[in-house]
Coordinates of C-alpha atoms and ligand atoms in Angstrom, one line a residue:
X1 CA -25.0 0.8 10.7
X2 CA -23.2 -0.8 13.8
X3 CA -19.8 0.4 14.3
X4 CA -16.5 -1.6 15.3
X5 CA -13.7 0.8 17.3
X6 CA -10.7 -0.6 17.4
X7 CA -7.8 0.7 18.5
X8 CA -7.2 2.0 14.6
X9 CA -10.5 3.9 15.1
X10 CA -9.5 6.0 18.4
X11 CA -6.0 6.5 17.0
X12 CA -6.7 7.8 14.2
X13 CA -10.6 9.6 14.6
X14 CA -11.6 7.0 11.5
X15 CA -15.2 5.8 11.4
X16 CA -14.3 2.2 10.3
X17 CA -11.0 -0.1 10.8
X18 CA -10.2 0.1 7.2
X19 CA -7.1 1.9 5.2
X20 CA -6.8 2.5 1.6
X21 CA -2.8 1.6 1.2
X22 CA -0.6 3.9 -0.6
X23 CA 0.0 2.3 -4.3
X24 CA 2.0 4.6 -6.4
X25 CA 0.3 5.9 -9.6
X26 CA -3.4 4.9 -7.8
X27 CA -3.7 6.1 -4.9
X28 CA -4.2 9.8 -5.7
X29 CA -6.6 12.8 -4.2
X30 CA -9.6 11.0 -6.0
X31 CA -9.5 7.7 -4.3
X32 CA -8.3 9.4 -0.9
X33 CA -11.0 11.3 -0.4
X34 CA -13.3 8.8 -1.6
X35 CA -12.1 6.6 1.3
X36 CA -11.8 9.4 3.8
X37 CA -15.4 10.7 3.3
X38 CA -17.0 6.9 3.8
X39 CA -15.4 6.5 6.9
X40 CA -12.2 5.1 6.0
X41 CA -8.3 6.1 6.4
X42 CA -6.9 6.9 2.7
X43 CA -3.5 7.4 2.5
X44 CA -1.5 9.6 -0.8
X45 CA 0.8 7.8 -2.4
X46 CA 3.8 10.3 -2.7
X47 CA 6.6 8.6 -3.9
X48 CA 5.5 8.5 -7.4
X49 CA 4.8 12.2 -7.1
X50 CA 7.4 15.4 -7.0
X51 CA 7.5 17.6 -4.3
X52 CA 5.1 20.0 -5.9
X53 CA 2.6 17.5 -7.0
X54 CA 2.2 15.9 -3.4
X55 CA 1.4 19.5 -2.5
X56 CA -1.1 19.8 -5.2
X57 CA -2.4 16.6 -4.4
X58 CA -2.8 17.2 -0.7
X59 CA -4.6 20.4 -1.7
X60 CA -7.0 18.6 -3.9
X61 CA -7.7 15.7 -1.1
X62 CA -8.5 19.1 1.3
X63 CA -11.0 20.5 -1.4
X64 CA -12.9 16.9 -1.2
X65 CA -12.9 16.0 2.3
X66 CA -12.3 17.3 5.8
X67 CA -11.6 13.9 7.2
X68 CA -8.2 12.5 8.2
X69 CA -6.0 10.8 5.5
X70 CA -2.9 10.3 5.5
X71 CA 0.7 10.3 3.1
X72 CA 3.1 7.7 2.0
X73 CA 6.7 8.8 1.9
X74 CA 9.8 6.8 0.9
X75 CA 11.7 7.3 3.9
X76 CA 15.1 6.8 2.0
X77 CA 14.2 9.6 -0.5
X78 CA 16.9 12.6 -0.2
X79 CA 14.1 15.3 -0.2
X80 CA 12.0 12.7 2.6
X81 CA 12.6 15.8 5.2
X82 CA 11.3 18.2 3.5
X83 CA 8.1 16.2 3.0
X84 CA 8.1 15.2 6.3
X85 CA 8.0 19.5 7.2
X86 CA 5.1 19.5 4.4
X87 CA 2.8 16.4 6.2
X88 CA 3.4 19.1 9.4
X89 CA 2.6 21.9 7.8
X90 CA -0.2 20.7 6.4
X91 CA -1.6 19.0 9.2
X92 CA -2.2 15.8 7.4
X93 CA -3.4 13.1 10.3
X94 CA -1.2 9.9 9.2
X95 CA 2.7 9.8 7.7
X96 CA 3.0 6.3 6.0
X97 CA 6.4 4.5 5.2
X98 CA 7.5 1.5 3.4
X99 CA 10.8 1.7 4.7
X100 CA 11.0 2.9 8.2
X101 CA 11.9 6.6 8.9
X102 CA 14.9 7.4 10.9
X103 CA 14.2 8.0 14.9
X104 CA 14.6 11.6 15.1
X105 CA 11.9 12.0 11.8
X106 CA 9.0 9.5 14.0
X107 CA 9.8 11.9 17.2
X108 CA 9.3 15.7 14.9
X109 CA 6.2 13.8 13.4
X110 CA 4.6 12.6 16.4
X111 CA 5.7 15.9 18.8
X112 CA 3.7 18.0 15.3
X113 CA 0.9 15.0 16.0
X114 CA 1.1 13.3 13.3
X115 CA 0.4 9.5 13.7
X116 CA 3.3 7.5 12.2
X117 CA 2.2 3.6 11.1
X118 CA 5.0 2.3 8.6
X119 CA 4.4 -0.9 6.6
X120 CA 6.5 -4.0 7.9
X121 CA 6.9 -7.4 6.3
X122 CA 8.8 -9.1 9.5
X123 CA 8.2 -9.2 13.5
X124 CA 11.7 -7.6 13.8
X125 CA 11.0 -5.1 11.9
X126 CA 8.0 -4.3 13.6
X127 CA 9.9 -4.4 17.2
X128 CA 12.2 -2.0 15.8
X129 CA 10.0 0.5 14.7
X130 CA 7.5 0.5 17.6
X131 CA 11.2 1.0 19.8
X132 CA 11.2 4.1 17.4
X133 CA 8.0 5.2 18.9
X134 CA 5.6 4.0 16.0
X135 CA 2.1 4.8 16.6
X136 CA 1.0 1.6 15.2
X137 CA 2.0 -1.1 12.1
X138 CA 0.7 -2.1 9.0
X139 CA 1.8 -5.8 8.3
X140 CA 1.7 -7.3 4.7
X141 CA 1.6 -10.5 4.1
X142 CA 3.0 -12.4 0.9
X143 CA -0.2 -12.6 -1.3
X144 CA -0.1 -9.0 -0.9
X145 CA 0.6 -7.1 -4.3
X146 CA 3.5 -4.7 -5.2
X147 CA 6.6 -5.3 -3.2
X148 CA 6.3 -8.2 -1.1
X149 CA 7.7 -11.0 1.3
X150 CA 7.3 -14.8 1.3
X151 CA 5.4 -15.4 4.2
X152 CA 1.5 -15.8 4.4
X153 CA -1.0 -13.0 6.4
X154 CA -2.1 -16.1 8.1
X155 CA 0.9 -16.7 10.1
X156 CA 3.1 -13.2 9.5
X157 CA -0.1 -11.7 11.5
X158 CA -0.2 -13.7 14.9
X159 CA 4.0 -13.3 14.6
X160 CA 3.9 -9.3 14.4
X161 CA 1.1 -9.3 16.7
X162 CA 3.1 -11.5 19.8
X163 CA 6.1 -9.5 18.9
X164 CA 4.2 -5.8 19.8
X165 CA 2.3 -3.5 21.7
X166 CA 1.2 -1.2 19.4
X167 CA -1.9 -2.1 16.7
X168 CA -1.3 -3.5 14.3
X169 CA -3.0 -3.5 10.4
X170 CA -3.3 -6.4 8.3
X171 CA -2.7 -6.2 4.7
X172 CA -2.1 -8.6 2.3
X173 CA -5.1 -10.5 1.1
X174 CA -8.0 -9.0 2.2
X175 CA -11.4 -7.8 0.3
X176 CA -14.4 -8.4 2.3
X177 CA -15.9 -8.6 5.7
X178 CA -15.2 -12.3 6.6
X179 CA -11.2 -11.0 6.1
X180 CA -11.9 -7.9 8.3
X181 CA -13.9 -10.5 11.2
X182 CA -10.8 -12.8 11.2
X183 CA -8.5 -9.5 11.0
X184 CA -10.5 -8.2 14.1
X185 CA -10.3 -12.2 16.0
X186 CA -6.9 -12.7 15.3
X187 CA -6.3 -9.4 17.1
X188 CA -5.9 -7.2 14.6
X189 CA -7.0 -3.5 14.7
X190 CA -8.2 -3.5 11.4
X191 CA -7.2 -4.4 7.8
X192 CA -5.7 -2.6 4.7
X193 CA -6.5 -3.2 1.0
X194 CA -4.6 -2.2 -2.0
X195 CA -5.5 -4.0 -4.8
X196 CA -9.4 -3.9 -3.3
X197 CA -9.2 -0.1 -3.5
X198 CA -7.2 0.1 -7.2
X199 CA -10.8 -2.3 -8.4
X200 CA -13.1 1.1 -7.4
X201 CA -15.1 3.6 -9.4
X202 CA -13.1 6.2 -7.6
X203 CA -9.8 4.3 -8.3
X204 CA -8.2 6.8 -12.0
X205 CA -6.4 3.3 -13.0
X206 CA -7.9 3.5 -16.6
X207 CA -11.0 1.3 -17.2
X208 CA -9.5 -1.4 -19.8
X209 CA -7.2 -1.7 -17.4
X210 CA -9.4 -2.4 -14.3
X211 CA -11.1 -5.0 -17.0
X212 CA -7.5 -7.0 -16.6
X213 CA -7.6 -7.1 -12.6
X214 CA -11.1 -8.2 -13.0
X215 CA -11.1 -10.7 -15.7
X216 CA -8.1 -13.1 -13.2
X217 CA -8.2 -16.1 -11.3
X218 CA -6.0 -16.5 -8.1
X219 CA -3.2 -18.4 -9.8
X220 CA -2.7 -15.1 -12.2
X221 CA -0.6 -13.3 -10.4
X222 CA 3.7 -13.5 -10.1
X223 CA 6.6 -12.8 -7.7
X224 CA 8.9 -11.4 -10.2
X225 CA 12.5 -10.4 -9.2
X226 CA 12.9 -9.1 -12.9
X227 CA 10.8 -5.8 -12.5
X228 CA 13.5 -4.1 -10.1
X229 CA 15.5 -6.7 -8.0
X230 CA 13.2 -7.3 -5.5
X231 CA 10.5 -9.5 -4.5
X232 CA 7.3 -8.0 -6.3
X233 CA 3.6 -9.2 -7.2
X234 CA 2.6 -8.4 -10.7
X235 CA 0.0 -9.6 -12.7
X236 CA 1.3 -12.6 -15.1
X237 CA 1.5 -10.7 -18.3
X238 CA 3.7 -11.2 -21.7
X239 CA 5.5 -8.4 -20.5
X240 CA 6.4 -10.1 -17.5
X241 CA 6.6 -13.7 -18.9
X242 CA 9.3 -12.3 -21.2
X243 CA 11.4 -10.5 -18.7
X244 CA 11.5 -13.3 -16.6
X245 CA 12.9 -14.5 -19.3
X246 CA 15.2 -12.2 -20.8
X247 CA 18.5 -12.0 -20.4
X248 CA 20.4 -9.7 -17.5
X249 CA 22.1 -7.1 -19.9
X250 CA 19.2 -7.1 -21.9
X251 CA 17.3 -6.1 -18.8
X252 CA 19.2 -3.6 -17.6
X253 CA 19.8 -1.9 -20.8
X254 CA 16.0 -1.2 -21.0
X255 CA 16.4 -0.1 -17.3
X256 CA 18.6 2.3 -17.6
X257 CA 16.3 3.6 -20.8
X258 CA 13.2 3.9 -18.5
X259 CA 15.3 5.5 -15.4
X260 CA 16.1 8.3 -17.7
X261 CA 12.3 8.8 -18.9
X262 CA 11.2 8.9 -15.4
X263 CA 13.9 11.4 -14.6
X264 CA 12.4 13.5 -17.1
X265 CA 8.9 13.4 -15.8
X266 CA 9.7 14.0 -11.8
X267 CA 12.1 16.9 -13.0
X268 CA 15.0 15.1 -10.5
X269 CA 18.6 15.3 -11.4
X270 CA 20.9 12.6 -11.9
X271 CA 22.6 13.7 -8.9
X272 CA 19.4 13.0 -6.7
X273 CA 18.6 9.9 -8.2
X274 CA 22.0 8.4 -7.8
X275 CA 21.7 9.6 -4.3
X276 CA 18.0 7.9 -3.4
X277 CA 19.6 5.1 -5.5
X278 CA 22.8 4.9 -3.2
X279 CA 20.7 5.0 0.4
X280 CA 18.7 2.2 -1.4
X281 CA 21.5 0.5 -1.8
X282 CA 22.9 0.9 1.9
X283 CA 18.9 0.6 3.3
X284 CA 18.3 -2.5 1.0
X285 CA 21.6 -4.1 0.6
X286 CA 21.3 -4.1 -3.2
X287 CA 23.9 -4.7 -5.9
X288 CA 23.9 -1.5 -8.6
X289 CA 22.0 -3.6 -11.0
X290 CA 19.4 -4.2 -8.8
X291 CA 19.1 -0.1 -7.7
X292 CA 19.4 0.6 -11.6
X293 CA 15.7 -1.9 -11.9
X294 CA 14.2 -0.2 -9.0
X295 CA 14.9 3.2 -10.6
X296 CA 13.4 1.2 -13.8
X297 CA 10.0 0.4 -12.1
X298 CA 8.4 4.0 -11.8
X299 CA 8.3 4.0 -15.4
X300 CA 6.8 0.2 -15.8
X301 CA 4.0 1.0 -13.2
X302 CA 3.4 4.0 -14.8
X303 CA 2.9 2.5 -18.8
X304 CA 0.3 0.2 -17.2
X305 CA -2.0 2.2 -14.3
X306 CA -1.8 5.7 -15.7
X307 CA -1.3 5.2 -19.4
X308 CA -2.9 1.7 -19.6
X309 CA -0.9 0.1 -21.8
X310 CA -0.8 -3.7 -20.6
X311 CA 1.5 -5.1 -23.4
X312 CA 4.6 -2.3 -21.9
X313 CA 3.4 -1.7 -18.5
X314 CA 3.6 -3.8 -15.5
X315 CA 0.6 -4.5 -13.3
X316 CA 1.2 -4.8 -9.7
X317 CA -1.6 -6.8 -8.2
X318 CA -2.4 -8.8 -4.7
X319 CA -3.2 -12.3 -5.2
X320 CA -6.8 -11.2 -4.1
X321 CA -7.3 -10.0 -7.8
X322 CA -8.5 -13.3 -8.4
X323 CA -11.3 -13.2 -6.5
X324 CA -12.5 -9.8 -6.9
X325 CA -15.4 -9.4 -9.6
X326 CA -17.0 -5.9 -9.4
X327 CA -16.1 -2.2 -9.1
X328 CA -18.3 -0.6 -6.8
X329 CA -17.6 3.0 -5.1
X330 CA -15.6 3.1 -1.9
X331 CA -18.4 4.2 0.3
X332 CA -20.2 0.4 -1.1
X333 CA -16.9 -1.1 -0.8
X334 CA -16.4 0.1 3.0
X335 CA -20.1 -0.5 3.8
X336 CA -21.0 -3.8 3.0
X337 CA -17.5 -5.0 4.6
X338 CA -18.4 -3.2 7.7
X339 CA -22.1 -4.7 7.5
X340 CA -20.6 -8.2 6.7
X341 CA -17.6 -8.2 9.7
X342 CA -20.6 -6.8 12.1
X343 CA -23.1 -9.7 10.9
X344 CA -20.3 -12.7 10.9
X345 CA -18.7 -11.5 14.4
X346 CA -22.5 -11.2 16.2
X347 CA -22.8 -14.8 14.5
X348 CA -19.8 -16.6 15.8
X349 CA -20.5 -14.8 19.5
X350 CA -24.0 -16.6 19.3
X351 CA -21.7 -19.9 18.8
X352 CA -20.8 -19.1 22.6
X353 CA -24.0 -17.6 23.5
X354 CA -26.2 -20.6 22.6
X355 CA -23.8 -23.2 24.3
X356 CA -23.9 -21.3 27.3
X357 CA -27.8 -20.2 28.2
X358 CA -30.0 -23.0 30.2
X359 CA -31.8 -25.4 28.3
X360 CA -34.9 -23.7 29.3
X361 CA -34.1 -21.0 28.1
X362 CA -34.5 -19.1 31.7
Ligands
FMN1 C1 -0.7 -1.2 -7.9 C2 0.0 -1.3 -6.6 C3 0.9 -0.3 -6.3 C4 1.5 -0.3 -5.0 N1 2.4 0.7 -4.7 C5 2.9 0.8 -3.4 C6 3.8 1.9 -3.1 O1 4.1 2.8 -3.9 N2 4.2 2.0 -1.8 C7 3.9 1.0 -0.9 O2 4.3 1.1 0.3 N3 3.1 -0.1 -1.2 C8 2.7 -0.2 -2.4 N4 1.8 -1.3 -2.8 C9 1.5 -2.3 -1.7 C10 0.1 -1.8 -1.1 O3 0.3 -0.6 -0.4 C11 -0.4 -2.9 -0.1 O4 0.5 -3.1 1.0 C12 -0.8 -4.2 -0.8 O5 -1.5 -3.9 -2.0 C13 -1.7 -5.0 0.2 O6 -2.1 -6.2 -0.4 P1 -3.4 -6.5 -1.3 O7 -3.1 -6.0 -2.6 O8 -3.6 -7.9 -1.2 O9 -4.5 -5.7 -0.6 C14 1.2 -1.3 -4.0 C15 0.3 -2.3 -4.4 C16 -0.4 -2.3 -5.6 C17 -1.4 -3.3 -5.9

């Protein structure tokens, strides 16, 4: 099969320009090394995980594959550092942020050689962190699923792209190899997929539940400021229809319920969580009810991708659920989206190629 090297490629010592996105609850060692050993970069999803469990996971990923991946951290989390010492430690090839690390944690990654590419939903943003020394960017766009911004991949892309240097990932959208093509023309150095890689056999998000991605159309899906405060795409359930609806008190009252359950699980104290909760406040510039819903959303996630309970649990979910109709394994996935960008790029340089060559052909 033909091979496109991007600058995502070379930086990273991946086979093909795609990344498996971090999604909390799905993105575990199964689906990681799925992606890592067909060619693509998978990346842990850790801050769904305690500290022990990302080292059990990253241990597990290991036993699969002995190709790069990488880890998604939540830079505001109080024990971030010490993770940050475990990526090192560990050697993992790729630390992954939704919020952007402080300076001094990019410069220990990168002098360890770890490649740092956090996620960014404005050109500012990017500028900021690639001043930070950012190896490269992942950019999501608003059809994107989970937490997620108002502007569309097609113009948040070419705006993140004139406002940097460093490569930059498109997210937010994309499932096949006419996205990857128009990633690749519009300059990209390759795209990232979340709710592609959830819809895989390799994917543990229970089958009934994959059944629910599969079975919408493009118009299912919802920006919901009722899960936790912020911007974030769900599937359009009851669960979600009645929140939206549902009064504030109300809401929080189940919030706080759920913040306690997920307390339980991860084994953090109060203390911890009121700390993460007040440097989300400070990075965010959230009120308390909003952090209190944040702290809520673990729990949601968790009812519907690990326990798969659709009527309690919330779905998040990228517009491009709409169109996708099949499961296949990662190594299919990554193929035939390769195969396809390969065929549809050699076909629109022939646009050029056959206006240019004599009429004679000589
Ligand atoms: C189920 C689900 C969970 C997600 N969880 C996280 C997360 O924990 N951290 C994060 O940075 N992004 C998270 N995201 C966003 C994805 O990493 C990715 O940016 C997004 O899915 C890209 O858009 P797409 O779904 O159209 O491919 C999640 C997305 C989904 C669908």
């Amino acid at each position: 099969m033909s091979a496109l090297r991007t600058p995502l490629t070379e930086l990273v010592g991946i086979e093909h320009p795609i990344v498996q996105t971090g999604m909390g609850w799905v993105a575990g060692p199964s689906l990681v090394s799925a992606t890592a050993e067909a060619g693509g970069l998978g990346i842990l999803a850790s801050a769904t995980m305690t500290f022990a469990e990302l080292e059990a996971a990253i241990t597990k990923t290991k036993a699969h594959t002995d190709k790069p991946f990488g880890v998604n951290i939540r830079a505001d989390a109080t024990d971030a550092p010490e993770r940050i010492d475990l990526l090192i430690r560990e050697k993992v090839a790729v630390a992954s942020f939704a919020l952007a690390p402080k300076q001094e944690l990019i410069a220990k990654l990168k002098d360890a050689g770890v490649v740092v590419i956090p996620s960014i939903g404005a050109a500012k943003h990017a500028v900021k962190v690639a001043s930070w020394g950012a190896d490269a960017v992942i950019v999501q766009g608003g059809e994107g699923g989970g937490h997620t911004g108002p502007v569309a991949t097609t113009l948040l892309l070419p705006s993140v792209l004139d406002a940097v240097d460093i490569p930059v990932v498109a997210a937010g959208g994309f499932f096949d190899g006419r996205g990857l093509a128009a990633a690749l023309a519009y300059g990209a150095a390759g795209v990232a997929m979340g709710t592609r890689f959830l819809l895989t056999k390799e994917s543990t998000v229970p089958e009934a539940v994959k059944q629910e991605y599969l079975k919408r159309q493009l118009q299912d899906t919802v920006v919901s400021l009722k899960v936790d405060g912020m911007p974030h795409r769900v599937l359009n359930t009851e669960l979600v229809d009645r929140l939206e609806h549902s009064g504030r008190w109300r809401g929080l009252a189940a919030a706080v319920s759920n913040a306690a359950k997920f307390k339980g699980m991860t084994g953090m104290k109060w203390s911890a969580m009121v700390r993460d909760g007040l440097a989300m406040r400070k990075a965010k510039d959230l009120s308390w009810s909003q952090v209190v819903m944040a702290a809520n959303t673990p729990m949601l996630l968790r009812a519907g991708l690990v326990e798969g309970n659709t009527q309690a649990g919330v779905l998040a979910a990228g517009q491009v659920t709409g169109i996708i109709d099949d499961l296949p394994t990662c190594k299919e996935l990554i193929d035939r989206i390769v195969a396809d960008a390969v065929a549809r790029i050699d076909s629109i340089a022939a646009l050029t190629a056959d206006h240019n060559a004599a009429p004679n052909g000589s």
